mmCIF file of C-alpha atoms in Angstrom:
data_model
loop_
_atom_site.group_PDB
_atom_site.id
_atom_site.type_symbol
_atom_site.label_atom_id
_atom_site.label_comp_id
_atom_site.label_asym_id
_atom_site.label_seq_id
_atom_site.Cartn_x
_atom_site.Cartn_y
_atom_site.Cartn_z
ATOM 1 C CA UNK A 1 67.932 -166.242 94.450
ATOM 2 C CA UNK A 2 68.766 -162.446 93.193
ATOM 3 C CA UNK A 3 65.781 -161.009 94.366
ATOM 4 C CA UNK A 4 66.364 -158.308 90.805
ATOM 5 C CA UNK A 5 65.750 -161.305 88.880
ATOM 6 C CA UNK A 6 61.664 -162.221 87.499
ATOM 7 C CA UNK A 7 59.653 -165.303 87.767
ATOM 8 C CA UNK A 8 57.009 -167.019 86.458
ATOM 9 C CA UNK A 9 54.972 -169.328 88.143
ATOM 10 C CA UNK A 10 52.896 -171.740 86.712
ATOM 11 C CA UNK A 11 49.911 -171.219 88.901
ATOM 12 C CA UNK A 12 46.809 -174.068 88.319
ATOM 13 C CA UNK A 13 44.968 -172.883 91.601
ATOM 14 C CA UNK A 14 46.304 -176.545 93.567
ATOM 15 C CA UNK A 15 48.162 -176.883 96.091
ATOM 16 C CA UNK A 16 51.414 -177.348 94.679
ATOM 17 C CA UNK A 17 51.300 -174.123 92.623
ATOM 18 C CA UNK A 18 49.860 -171.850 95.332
ATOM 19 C CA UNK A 19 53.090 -173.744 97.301
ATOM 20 C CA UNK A 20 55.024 -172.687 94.815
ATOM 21 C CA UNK A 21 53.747 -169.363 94.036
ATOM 22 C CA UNK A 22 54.941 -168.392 97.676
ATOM 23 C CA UNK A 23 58.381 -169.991 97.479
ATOM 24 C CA UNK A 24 58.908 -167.731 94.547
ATOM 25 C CA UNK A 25 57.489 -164.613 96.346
ATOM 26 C CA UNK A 26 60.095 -165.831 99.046
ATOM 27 C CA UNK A 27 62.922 -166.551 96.725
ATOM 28 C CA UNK A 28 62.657 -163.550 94.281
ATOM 29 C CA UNK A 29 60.986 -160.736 95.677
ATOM 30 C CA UNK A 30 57.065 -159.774 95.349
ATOM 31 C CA UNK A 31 57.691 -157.199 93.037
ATOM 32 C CA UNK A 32 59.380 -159.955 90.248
ATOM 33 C CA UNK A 33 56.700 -162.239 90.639
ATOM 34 C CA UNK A 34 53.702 -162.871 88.296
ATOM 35 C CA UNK A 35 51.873 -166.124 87.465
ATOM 36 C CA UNK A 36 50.486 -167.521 84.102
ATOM 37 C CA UNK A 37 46.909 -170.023 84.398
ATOM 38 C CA UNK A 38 45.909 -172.182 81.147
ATOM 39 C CA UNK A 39 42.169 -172.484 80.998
ATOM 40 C CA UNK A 40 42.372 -176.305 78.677
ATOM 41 C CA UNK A 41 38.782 -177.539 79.156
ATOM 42 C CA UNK A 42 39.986 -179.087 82.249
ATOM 43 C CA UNK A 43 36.884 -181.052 84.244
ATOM 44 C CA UNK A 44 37.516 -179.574 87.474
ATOM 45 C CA UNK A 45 36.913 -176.011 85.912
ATOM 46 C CA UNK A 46 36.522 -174.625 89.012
ATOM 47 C CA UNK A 47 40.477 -174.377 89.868
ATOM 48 C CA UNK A 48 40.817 -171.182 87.010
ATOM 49 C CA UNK A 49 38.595 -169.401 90.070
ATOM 50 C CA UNK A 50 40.887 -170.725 92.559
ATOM 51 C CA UNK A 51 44.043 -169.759 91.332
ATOM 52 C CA UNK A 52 42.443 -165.879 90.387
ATOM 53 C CA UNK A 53 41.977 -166.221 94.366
ATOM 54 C CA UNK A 54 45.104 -167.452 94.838
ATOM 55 C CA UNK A 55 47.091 -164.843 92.806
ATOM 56 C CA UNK A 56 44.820 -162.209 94.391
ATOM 57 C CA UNK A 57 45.758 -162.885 98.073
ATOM 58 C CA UNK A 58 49.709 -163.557 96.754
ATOM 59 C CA UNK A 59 49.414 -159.634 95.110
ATOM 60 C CA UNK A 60 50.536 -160.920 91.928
ATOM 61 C CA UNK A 61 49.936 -160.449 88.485
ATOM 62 C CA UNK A 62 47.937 -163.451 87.028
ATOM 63 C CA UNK A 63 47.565 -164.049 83.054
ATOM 64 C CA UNK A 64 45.221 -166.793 81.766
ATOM 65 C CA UNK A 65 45.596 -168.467 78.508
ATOM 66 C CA UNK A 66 43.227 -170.648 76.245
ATOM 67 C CA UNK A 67 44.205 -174.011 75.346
ATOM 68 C CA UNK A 68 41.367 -176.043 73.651
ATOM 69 C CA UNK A 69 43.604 -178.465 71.935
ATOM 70 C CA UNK A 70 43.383 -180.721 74.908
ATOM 71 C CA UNK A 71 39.742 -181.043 74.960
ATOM 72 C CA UNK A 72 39.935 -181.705 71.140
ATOM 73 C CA UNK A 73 42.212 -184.570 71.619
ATOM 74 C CA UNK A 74 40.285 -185.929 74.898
ATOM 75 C CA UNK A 75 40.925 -189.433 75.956
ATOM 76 C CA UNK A 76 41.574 -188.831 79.301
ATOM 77 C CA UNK A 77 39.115 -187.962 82.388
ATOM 78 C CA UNK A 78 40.464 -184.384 82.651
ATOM 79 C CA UNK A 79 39.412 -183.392 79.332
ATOM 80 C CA UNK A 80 36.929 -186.096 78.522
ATOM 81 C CA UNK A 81 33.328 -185.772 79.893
ATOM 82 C CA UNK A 82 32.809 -189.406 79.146
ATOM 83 C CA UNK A 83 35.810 -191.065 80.974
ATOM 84 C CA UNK A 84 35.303 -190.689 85.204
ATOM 85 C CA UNK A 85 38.337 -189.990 86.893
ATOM 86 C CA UNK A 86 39.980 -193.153 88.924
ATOM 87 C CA UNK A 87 38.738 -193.039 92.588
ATOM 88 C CA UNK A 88 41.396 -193.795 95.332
ATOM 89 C CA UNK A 89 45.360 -192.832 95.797
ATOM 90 C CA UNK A 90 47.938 -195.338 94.513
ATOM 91 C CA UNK A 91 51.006 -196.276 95.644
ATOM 92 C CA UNK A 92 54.679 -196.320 94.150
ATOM 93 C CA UNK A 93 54.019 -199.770 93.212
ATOM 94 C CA UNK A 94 51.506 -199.140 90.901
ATOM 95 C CA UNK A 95 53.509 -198.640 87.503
ATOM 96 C CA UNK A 96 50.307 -197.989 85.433
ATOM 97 C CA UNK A 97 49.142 -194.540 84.320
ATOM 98 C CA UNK A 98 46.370 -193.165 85.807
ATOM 99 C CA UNK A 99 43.730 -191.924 83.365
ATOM 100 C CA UNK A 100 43.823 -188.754 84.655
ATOM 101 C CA UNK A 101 47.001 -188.050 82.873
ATOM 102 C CA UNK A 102 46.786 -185.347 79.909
ATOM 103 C CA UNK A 103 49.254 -186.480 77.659
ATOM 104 C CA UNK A 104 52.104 -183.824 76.948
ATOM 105 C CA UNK A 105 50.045 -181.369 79.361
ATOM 106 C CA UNK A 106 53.233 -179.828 81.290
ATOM 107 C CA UNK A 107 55.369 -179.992 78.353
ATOM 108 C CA UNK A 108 52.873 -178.176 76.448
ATOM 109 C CA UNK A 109 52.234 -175.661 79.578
ATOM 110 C CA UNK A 110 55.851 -174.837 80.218
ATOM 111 C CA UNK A 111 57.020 -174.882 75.974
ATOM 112 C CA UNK A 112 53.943 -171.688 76.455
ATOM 113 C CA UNK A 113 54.627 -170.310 79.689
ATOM 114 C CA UNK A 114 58.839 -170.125 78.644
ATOM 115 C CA UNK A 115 57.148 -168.267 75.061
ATOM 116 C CA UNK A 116 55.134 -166.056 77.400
ATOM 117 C CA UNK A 117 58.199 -165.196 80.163
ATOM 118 C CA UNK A 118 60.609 -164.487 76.853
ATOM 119 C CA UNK A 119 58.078 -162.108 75.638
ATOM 120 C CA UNK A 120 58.628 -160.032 79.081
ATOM 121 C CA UNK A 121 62.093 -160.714 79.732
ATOM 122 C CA UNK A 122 61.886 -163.324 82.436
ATOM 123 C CA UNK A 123 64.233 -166.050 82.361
ATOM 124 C CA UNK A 124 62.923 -168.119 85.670
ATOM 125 C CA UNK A 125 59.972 -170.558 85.539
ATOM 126 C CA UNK A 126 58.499 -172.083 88.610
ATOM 127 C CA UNK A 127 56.561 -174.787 88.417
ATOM 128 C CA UNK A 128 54.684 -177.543 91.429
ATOM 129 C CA UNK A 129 55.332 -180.697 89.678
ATOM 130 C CA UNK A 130 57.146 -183.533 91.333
ATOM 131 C CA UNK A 131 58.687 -187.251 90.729
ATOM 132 C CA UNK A 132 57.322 -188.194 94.473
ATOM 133 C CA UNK A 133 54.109 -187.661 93.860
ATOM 134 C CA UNK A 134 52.301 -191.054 93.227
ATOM 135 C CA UNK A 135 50.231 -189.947 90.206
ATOM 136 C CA UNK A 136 52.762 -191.448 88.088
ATOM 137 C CA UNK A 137 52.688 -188.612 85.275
ATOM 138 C CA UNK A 138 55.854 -189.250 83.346
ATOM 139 C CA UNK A 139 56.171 -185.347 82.225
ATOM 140 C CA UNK A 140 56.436 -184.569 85.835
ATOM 141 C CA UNK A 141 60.043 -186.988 86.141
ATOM 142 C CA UNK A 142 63.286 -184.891 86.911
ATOM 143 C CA UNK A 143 64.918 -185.828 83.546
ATOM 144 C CA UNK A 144 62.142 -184.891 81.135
ATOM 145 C CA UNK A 145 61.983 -180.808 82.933
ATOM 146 C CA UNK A 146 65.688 -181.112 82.110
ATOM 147 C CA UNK A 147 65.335 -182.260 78.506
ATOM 148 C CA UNK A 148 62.832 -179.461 78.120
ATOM 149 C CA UNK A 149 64.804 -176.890 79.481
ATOM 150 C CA UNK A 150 68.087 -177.716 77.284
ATOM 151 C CA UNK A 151 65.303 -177.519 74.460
ATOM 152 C CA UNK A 152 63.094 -174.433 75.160
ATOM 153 C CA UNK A 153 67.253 -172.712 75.670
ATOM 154 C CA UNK A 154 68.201 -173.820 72.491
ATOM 155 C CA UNK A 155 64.574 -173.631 70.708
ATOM 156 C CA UNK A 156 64.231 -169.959 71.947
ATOM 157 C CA UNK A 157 68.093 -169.028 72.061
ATOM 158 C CA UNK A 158 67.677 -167.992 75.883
ATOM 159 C CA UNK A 159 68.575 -168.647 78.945
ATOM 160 C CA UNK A 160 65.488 -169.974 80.626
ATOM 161 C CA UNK A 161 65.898 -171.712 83.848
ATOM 162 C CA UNK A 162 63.104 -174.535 85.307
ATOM 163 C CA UNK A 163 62.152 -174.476 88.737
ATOM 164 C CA UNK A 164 61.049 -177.161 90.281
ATOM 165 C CA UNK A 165 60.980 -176.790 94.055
ATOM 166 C CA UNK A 166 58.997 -179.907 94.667
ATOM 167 C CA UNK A 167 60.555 -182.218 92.844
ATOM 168 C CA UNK A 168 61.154 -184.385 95.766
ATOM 169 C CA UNK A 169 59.587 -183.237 98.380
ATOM 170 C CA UNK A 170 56.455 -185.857 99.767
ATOM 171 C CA UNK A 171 53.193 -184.194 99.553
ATOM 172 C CA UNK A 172 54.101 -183.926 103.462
ATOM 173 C CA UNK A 173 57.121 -182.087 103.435
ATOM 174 C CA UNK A 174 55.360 -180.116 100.247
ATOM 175 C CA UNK A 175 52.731 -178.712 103.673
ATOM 176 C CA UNK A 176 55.369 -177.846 105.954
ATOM 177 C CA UNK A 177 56.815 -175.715 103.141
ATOM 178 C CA UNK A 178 53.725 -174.040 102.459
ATOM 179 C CA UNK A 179 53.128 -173.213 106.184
ATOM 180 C CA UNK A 180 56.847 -171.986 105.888
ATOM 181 C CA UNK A 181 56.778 -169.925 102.788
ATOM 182 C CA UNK A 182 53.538 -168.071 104.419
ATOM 183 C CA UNK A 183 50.929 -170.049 101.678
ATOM 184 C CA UNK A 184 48.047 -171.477 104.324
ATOM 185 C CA UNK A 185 45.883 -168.826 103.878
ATOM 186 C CA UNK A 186 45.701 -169.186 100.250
ATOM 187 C CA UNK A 187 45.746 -172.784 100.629
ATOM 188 C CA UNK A 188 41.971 -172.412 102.201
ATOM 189 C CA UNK A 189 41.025 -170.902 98.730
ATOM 190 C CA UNK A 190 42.914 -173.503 96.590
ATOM 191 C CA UNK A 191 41.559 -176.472 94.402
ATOM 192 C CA UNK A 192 42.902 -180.086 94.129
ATOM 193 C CA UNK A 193 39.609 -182.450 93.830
ATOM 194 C CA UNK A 194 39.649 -183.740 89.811
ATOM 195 C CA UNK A 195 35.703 -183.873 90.657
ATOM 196 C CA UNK A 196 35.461 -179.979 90.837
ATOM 197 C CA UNK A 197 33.881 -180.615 94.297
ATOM 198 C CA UNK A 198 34.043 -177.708 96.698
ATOM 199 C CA UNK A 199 33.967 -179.309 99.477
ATOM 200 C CA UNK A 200 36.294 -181.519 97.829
ATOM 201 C CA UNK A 201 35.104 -185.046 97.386
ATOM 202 C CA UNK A 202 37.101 -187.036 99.117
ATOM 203 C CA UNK A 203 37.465 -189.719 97.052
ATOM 204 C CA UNK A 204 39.273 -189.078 93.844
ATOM 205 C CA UNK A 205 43.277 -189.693 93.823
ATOM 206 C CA UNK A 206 43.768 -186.201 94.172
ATOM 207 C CA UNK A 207 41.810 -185.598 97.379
ATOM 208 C CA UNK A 208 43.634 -188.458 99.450
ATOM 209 C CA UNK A 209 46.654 -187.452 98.831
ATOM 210 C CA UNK A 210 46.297 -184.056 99.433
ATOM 211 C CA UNK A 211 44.312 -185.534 102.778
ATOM 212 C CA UNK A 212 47.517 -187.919 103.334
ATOM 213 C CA UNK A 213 49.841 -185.258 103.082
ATOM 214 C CA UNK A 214 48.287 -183.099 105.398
ATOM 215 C CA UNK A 215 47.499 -185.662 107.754
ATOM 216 C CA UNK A 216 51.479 -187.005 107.749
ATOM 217 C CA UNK A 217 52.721 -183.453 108.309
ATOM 218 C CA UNK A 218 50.019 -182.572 111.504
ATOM 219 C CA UNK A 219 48.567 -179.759 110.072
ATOM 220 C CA UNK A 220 44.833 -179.046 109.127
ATOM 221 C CA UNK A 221 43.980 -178.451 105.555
ATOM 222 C CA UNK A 222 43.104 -174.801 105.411
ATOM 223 C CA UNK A 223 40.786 -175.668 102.407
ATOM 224 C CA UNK A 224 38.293 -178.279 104.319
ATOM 225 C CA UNK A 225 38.604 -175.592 107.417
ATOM 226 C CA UNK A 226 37.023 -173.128 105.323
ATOM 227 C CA UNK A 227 34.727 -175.230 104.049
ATOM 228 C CA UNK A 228 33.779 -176.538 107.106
ATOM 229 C CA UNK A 229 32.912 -173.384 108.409
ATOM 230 C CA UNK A 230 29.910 -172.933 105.862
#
């Protein structure tokens, strides 16, 4: 990457983003990296504290924005305090969509966080989603970041470039990229559980695959070290 060139990572406090938050710090120098949080009456509130963590031990610059309309619409058990979120991991059988997905949620977060880089003259946007993850979320697919890129160009008349470095990586090889891009320490302060559990519960999709990946690439999750150690 030209390391004169700015980024913006969409940072939710997971593991993906705090992944990705160091690939960009890699790939485009510290001083053109800053990160942009949406606070959208998510259940598992407790990430907007993990990725201020995050972004503090990364040195960045970290902006959070309200979204409410997600709560307003609810029907899903990220924004919906009466639906529980679906306990286990699946696999890429499973063709269903987990209620866990917030419909339009990353088309939504990267239509404002491409508003908010124009505003300060970035044209790069990093963000952790990817098509090998097992969640199923169809706004996380290859060809839908492309379709909003051509439209957030042509919408905003810029030049606007998506980054998805995980695209399709396993949540494995997603690990041994954060131990390579320098990310485990801020990995111990990141959030994944969809419970808002700290120590994360264990149970919910999110947690066992975060667990799997870990467990397939040999290395000990810095988060359930920490938390260990209290």
């Amino acid at each position: 990457m030209n390391k004169t060139s700015k980024a913006l990572v969409v940072l939710s406090g997971g593991q993906d983003s705090t992944t990705c938050l160091f690939w960009a710090l890699r790939e485009f120098g510290a001083a053109n990296v800053e990160a942009v949080t949406f606070d959208y009456g998510q259940r598992h509130r407790i990430e907007l504290d993990a990725a201020r963590k995050v972004a503090e031990l990364a040195g960045v610059r970290q902006t959070q924005l309200p979204i409410d309309t997600f709560a307003a619409i609810g029907g899903n058990a990220l924004t919906d305090a009466g639906i529980t979120p679906e306990q286990g991991a699946r696999d890429d059988s499973d063709s269903t969509i987990p209620n866990t997905f917030v419909p339009g949620r990353n088309l939504i977060f990267l239509s404002f966080a491409a508003a908010f880089a124009y505003t300060r003259g970035i044209e790069h946007v990093v963000t952790g989603v990817a098509q090998t993850d097992y969640s199923g979320y169809p706004d996380c697919r290859e060809n839908t970041l492309k379709a909003l890129e051509l439209a957030l160009r042509l919408g905003m008349d810029s030049r606007v470039t998506l980054h998805t470095p995980l695209m399709f990586m396993s949540k494995a090889e997603t690990v041994q990229l954060a131990q390579e891009v320098g990310a485990m320490d801020a990995m111990a302060w990141s959030h994944t559980c969809y419970n808002g559990a700290v120590p994360p519960c264990g149970h919910c999709a999110a947690c066992e695959l975060r667990a799997k990946g870990f467990a397939e690439a040999g290395i000990a999750d810095p988060l359930v070290v920490r938390c260990g150690e209290h």
